C-alpha atoms as a printed R data frame, in Angstrom:
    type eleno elety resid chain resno       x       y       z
1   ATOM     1    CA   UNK     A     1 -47.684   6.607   8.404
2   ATOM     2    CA   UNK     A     2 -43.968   6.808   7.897
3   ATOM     3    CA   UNK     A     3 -43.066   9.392   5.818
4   ATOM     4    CA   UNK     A     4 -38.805   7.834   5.236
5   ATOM     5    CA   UNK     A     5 -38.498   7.201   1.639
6   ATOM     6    CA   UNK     A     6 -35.824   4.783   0.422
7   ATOM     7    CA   UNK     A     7 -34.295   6.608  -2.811
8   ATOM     8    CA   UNK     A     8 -32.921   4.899  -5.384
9   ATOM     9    CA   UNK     A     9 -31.196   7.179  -7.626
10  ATOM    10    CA   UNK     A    10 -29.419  10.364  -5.909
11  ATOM    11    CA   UNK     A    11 -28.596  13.338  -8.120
12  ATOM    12    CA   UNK     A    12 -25.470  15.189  -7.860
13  ATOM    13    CA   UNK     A    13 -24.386  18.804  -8.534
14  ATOM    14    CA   UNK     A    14 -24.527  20.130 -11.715
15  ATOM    15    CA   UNK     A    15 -20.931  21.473 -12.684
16  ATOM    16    CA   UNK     A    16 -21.163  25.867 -12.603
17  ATOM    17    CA   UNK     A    17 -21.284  26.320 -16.152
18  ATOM    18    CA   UNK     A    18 -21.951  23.061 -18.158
19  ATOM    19    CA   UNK     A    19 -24.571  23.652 -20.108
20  ATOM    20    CA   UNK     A    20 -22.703  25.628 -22.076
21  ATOM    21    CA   UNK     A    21 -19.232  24.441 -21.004
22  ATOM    22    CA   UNK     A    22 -19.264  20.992 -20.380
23  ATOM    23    CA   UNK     A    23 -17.214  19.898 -23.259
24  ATOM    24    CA   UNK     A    24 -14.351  21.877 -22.290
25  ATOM    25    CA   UNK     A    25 -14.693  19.946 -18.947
26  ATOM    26    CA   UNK     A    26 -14.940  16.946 -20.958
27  ATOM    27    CA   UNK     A    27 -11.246  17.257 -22.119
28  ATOM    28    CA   UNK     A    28  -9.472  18.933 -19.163
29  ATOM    29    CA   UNK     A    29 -10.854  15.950 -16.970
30  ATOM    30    CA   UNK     A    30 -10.229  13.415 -19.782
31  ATOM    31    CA   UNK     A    31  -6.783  14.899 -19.993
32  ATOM    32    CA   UNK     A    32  -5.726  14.846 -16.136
33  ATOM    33    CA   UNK     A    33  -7.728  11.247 -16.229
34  ATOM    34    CA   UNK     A    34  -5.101  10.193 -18.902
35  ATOM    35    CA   UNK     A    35  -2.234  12.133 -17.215
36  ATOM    36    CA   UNK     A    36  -2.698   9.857 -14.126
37  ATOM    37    CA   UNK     A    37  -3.133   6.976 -15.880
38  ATOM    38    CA   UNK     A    38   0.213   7.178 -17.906
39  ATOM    39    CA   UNK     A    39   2.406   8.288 -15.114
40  ATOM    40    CA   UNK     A    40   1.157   5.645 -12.494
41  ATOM    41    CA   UNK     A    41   1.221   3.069 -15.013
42  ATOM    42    CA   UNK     A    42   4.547   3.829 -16.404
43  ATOM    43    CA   UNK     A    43   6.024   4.547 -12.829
44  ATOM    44    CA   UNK     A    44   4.736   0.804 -11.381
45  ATOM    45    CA   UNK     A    45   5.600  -0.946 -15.024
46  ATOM    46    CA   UNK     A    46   9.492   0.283 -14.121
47  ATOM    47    CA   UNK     A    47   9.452  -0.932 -10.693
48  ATOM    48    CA   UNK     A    48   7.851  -4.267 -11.571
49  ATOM    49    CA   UNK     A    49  10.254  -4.697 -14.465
50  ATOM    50    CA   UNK     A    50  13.514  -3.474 -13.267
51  ATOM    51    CA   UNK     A    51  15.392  -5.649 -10.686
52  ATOM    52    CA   UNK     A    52  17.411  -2.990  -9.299
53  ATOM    53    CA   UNK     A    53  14.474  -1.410  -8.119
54  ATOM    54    CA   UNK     A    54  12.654  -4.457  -6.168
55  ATOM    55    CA   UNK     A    55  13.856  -2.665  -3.209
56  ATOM    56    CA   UNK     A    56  10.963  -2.102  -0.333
57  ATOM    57    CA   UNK     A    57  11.486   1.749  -0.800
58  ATOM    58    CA   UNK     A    58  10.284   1.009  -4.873
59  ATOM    59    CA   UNK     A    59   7.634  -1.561  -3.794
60  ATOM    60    CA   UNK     A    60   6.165   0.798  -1.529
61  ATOM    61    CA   UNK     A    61   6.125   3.212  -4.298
62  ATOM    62    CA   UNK     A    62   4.562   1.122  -6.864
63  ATOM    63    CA   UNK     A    63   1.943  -0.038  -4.080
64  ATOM    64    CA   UNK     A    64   1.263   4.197  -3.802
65  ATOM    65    CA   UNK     A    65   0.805   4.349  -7.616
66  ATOM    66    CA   UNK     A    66  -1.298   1.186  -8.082
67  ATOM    67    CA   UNK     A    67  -3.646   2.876  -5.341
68  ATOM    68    CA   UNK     A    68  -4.346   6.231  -7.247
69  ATOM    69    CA   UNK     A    69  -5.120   4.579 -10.377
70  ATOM    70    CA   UNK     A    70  -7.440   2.861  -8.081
71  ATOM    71    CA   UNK     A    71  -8.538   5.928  -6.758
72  ATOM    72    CA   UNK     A    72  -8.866   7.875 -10.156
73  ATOM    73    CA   UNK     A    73 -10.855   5.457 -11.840
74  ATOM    74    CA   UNK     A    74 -13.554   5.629  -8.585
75  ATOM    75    CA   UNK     A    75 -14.315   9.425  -9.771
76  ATOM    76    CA   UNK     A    76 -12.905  10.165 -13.518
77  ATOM    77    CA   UNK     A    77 -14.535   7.370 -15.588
78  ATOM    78    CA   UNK     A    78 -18.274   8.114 -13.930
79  ATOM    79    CA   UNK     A    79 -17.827  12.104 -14.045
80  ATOM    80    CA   UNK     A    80 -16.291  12.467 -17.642
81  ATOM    81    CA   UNK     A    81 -19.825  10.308 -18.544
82  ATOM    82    CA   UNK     A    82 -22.283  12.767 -17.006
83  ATOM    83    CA   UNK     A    83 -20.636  15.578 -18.568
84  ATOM    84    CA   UNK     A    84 -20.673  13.627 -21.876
85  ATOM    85    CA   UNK     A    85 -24.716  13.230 -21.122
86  ATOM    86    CA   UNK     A    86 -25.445  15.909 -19.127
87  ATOM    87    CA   UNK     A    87 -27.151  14.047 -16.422
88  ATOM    88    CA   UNK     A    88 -25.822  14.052 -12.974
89  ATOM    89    CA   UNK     A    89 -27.656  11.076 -11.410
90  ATOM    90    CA   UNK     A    90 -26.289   8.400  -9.575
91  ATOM    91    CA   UNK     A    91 -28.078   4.476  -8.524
92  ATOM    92    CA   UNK     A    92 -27.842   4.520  -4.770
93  ATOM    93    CA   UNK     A    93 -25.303   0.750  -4.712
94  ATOM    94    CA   UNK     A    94 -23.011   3.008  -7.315
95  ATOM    95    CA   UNK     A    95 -22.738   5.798  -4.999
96  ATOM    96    CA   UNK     A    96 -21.819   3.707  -2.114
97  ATOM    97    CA   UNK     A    97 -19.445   1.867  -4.524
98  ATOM    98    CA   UNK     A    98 -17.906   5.208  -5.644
99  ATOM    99    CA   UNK     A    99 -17.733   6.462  -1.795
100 ATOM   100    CA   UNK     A   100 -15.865   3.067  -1.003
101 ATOM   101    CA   UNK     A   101 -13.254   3.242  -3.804
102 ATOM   102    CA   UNK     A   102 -12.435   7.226  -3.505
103 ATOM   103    CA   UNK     A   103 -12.252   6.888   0.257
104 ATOM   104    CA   UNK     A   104 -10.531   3.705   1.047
105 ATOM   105    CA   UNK     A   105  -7.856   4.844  -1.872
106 ATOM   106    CA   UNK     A   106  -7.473   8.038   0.001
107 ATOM   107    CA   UNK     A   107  -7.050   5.896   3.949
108 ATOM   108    CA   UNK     A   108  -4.661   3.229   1.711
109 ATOM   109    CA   UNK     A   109  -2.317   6.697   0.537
110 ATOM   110    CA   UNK     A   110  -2.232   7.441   4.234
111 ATOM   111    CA   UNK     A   111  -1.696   4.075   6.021
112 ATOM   112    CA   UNK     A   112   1.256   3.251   2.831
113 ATOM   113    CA   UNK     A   113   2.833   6.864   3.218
114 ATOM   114    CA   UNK     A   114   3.239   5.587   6.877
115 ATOM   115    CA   UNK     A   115   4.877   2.764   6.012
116 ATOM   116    CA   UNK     A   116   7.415   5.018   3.690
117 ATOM   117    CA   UNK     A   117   7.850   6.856   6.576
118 ATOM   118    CA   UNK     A   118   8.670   3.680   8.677
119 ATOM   119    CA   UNK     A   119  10.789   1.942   5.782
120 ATOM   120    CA   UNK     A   120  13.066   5.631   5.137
121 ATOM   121    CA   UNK     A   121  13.295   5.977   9.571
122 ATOM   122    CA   UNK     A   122  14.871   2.635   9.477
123 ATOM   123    CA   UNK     A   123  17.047   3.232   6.607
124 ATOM   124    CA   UNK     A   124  18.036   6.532   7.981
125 ATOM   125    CA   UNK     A   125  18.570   5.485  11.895
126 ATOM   126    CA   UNK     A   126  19.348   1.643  11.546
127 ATOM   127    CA   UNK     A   127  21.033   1.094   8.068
128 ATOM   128    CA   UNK     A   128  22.806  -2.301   9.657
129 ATOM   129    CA   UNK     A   129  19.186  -3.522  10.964
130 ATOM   130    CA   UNK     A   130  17.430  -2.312   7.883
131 ATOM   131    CA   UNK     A   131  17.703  -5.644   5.675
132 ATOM   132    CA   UNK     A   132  16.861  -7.815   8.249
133 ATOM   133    CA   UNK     A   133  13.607  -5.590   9.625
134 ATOM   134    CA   UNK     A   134  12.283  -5.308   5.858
135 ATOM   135    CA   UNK     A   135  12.482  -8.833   4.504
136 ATOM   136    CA   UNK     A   136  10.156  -9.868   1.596
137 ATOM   137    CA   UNK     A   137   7.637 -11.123   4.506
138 ATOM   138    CA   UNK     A   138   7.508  -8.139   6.733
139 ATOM   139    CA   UNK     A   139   6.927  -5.397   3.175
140 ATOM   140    CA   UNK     A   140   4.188  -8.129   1.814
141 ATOM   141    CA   UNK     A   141   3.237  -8.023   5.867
142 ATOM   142    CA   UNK     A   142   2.963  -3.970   5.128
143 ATOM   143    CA   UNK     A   143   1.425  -3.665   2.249
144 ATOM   144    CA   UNK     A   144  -1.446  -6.085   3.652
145 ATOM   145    CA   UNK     A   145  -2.032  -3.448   6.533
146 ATOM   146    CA   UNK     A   146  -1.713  -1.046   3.881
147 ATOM   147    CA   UNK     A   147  -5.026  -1.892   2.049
148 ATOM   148    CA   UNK     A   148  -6.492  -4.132   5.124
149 ATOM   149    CA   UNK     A   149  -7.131  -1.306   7.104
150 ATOM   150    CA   UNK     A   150  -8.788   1.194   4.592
151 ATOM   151    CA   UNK     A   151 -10.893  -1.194   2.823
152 ATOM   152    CA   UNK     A   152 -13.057  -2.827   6.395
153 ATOM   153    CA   UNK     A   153 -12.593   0.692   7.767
154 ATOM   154    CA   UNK     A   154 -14.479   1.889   4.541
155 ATOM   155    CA   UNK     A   155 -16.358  -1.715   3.979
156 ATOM   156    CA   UNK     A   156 -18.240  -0.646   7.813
157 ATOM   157    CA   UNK     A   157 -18.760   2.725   6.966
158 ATOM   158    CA   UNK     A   158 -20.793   2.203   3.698
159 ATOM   159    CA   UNK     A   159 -22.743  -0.777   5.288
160 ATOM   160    CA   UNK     A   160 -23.579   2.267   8.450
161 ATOM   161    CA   UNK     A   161 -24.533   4.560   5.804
162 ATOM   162    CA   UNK     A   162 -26.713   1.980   4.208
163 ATOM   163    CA   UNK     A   163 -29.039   0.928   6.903
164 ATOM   164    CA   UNK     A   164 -30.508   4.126   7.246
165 ATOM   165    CA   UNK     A   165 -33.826   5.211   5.604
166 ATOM   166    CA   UNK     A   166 -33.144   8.251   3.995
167 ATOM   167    CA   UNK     A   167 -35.756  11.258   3.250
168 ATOM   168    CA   UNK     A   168 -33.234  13.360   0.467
169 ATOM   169    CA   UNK     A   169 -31.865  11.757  -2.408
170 ATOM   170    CA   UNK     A   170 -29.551  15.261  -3.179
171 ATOM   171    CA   UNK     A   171 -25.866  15.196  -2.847
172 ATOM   172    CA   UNK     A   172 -24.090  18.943  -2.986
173 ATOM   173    CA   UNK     A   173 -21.309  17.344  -4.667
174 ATOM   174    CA   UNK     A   174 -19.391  15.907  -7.965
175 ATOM   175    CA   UNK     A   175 -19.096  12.813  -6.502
176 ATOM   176    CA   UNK     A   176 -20.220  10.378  -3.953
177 ATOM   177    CA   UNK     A   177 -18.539  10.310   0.130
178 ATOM   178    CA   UNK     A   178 -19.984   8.500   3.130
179 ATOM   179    CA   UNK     A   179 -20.553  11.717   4.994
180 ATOM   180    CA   UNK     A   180 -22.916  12.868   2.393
181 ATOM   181    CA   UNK     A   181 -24.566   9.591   2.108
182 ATOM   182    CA   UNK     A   182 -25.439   9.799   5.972
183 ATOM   183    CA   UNK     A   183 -26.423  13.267   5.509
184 ATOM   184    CA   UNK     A   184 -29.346  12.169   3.542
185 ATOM   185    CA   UNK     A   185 -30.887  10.424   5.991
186 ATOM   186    CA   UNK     A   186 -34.211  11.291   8.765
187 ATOM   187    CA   UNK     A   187 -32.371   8.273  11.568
188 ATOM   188    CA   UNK     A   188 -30.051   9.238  14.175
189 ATOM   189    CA   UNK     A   189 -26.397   8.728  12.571
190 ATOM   190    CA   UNK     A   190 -25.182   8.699  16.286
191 ATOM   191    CA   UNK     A   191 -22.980   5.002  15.363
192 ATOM   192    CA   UNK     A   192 -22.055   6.865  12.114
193 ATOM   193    CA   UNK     A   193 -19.998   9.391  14.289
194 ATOM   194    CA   UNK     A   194 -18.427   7.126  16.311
195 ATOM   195    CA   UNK     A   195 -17.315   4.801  13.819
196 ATOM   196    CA   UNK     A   196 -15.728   8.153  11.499
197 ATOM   197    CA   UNK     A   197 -14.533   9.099  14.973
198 ATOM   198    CA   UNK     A   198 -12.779   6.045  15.561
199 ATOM   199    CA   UNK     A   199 -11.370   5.783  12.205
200 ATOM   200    CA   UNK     A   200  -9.947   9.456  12.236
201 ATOM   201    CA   UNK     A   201  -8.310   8.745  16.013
202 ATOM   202    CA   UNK     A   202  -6.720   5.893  14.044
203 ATOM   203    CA   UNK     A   203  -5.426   7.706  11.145
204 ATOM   204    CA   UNK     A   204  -4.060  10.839  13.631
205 ATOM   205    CA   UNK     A   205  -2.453   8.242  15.496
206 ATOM   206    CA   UNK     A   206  -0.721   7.269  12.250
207 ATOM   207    CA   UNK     A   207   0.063  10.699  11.521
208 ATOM   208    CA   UNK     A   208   1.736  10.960  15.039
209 ATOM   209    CA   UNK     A   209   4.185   8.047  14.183
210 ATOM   210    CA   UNK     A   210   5.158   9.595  10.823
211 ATOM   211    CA   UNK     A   211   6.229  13.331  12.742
212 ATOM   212    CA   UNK     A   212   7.819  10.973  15.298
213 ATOM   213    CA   UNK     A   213   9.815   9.598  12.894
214 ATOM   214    CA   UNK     A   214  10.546  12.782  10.992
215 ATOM   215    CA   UNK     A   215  11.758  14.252  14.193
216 ATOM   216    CA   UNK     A   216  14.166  11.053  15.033
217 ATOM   217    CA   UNK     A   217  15.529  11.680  10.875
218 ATOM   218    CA   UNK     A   218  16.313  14.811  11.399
219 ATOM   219    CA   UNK     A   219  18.060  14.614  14.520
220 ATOM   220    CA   UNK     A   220  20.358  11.550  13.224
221 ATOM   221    CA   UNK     A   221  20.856  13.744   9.891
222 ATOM   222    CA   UNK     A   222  22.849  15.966  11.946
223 ATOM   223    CA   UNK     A   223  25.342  13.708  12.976
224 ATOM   224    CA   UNK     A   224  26.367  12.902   9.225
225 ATOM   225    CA   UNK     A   225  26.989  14.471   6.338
226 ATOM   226    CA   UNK     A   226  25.884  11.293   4.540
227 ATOM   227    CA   UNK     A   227  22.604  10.729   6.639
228 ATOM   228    CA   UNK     A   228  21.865  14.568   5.351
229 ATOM   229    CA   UNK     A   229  22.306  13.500   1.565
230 ATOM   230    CA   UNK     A   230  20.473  10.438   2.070
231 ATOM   231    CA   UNK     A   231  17.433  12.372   3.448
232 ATOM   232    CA   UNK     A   232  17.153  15.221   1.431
233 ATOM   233    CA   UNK     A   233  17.404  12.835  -1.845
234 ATOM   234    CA   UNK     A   234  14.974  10.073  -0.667
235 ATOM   235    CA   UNK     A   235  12.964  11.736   2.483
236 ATOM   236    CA   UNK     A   236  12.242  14.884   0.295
237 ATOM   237    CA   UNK     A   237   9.573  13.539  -2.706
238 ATOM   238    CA   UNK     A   238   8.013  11.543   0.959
239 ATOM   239    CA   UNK     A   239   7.640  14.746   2.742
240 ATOM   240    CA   UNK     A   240   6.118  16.337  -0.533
241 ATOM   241    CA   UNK     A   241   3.712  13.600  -0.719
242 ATOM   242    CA   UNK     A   242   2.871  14.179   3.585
243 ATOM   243    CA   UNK     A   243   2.140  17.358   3.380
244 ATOM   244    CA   UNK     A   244   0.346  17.059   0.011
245 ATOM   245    CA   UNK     A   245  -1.809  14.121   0.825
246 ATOM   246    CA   UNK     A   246  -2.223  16.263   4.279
247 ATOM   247    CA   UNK     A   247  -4.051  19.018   2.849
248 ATOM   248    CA   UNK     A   248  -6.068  17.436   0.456
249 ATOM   249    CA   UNK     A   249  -7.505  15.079   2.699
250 ATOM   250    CA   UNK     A   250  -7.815  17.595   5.361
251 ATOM   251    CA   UNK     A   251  -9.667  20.313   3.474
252 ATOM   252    CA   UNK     A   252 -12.015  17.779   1.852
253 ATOM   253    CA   UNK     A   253 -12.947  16.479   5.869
254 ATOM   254    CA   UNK     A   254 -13.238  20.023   6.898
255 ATOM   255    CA   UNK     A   255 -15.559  20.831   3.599
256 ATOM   256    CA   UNK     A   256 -17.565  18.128   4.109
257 ATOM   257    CA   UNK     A   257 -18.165  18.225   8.157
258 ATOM   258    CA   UNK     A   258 -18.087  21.842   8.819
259 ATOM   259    CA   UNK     A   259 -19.256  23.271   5.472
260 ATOM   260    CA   UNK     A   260 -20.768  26.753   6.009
261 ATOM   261    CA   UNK     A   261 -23.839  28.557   2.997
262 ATOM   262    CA   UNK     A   262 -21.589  31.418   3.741
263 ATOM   263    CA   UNK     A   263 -18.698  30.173   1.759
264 ATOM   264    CA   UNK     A   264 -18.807  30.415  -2.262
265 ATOM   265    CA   UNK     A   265 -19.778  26.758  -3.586
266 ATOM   266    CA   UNK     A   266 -16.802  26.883  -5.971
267 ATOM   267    CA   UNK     A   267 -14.287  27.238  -3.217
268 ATOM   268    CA   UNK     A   268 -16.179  23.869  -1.989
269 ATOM   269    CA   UNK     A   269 -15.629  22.012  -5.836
270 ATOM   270    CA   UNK     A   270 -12.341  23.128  -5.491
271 ATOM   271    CA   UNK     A   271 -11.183  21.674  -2.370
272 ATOM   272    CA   UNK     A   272 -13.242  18.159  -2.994
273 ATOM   273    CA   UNK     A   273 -11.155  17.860  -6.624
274 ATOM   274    CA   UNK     A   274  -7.874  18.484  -4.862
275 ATOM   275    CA   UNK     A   275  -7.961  15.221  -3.571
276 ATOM   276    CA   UNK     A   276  -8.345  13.895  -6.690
277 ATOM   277    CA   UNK     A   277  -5.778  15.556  -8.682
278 ATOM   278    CA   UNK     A   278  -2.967  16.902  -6.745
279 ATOM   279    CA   UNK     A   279  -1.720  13.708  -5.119
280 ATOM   280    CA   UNK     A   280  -2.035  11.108  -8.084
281 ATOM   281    CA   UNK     A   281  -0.525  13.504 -10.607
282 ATOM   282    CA   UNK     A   282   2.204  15.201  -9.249
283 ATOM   283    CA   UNK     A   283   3.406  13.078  -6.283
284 ATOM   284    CA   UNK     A   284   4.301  10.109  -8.665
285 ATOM   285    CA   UNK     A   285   6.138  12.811 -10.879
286 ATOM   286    CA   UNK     A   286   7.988  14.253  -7.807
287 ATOM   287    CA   UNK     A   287   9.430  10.989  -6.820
288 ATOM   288    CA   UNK     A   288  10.489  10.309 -11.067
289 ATOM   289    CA   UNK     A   289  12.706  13.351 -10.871
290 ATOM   290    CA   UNK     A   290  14.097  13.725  -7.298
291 ATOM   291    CA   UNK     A   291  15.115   9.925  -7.357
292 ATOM   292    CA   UNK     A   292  17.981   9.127  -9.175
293 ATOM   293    CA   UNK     A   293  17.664   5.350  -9.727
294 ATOM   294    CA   UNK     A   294  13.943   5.437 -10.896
295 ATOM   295    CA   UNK     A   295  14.387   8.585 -13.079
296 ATOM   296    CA   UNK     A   296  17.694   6.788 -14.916
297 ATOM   297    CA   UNK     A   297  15.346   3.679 -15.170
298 ATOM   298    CA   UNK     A   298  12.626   5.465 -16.182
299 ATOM   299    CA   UNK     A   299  14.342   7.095 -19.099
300 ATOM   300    CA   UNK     A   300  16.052   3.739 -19.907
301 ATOM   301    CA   UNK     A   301  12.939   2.365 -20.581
302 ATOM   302    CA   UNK     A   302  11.216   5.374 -22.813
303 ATOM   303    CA   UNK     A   303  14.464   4.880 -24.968
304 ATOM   304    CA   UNK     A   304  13.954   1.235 -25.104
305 ATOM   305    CA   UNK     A   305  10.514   1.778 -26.220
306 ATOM   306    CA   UNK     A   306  11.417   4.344 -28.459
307 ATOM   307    CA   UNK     A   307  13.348   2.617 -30.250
């Protein structure tokens, strides 16, 4: 008799604490949820609405922004309601939903900080070439490849995950991933490897290109005093976002593949919420005050509205 067991509902982990804490959770969450929400919003509301700023670098930006509020609402609308009810379940199609949305928004911040990188190297190293190698086709050509690529890397991965019976319906986290949807399971998850395999060569290649191009930047920096201002005003908030999106995302893999019972489950929470705070809250904000033309737009606007 098979003994696999097809689960509908998988719990998640109970927050350290909430019985007796969960409404202070409630509002820290609710706050950082609305946090996100106002400075994406407001960020990609500027772009869209001033003219001066329709500019591939600004497009690029607003695509970035429009992808954490994506990303946000995967996790902070579903976890600020089981903390409001106390119950930490999860219907197995929401989880895979939740998995798809987190993870695809965290590829899409990776494959458009790429792009960045690509747009700021040509800027940098081929100003005269730069208008006619970023037309409006080739940036609505990017930003294409920019969500293409996460969502049927992620849209395969949850369909993997899916086909196998699974004989746990537990998931030692605060949200929903791929990797702990497979973990679940009594089948071999050998195609699941491969495919998360192929997927990470991908996305290291990626990161490859971006220190390539980093390396090229600085060297033609040196030649110019102007190339030097121009990088260390525009290349700066990028490099803030690299290294932040970086370790988020590489923490959380490492967490979540090579986990050990040794390490304190807090240090675990902590690491998994990184990705889903650091890099929607404060890279938008680093780019509003080390960029001149958005931050004088920015403030243009809040006075407009103001008054």
């Amino acid at each position: 008799m098979d003994n696999k067991t097809h689960f509908t509902i998988y719990t998640l982990m109970e927050p350290r604490g909430s019985k007796s804490y969960r409404h202070i959770y409630f509002t820290c969450f609710l706050l950082l949820y609305a946090l996100i929400l106002v400075i994406n919003i407001w960020l990609s509301v500027v772009i869209a609405l001033e003219r001066a700023l329709h500019k591939p670098m600004y497009i690029f930006l607003c695509n970035l922004c429009i992808n954490y509020l994506y990303g946000a609402t995967g996790f902070y609308p579903k976890f600020l309601h089981d903390l409001i009810l106390d119950l930490y379940v999860i219907p197995s199609f929401m989880c895979s939903l939740q998995a798809f949305v987190i993870y695809s928004s965290a590829m899409c911040e990776c494959t458009t900080l790429t792009v960045m990188a690509f747009d700021r190297h040509v800027a940098i190293c081929q100003p005269l070439d730069y208008h006619s190698k970023l037309t409006k086709n080739k940036c609505g050509i990017l930003l294409v490849f920019c969500w293409t690529v996460p969502f049927i890397s992620m849209f395969i991965g949850v369909v993997l995950s899916n086909r196998l019976a699974v004989c746990k319906y537990h998931i030692d986290k605060l949200y929903c991933d791929n990797w702990s949807i497979v973990k679940l399971s009594c089948e071999s998850v050998v195609i699941n490897n491969l495919m998360a395999l192929i997927v990470s060569l991908f996305y290291i290649c990626l990161t490859v290109l971006i220190i390539v191009s980093y390396i090229k930047l600085v060297v033609a920096c040196k030649a110019s005093l102007e190339n030097r201002r121009k990088f260390w005003q525009t290349c700066g908030p990028h490099l803030f976002s690299l290294i932040n999106c970086g370790f988020t995302i590489f923490f959380d893999a490492m967490c979540n593949r090579y986990g050990s019972s040794d390490v304190p489950q807090n240090v675990y929470v902590a690491f998994a919420l990184l990705m889903l705070i650091l890099p929607p809250l404060f890279n938008p904000l680093v780019y509003v005050l080390k960029l001149k033309e958005v931050r004088k737009k920015g403030l243009k606007s809040c006075v407009n509205i103001i008054q």
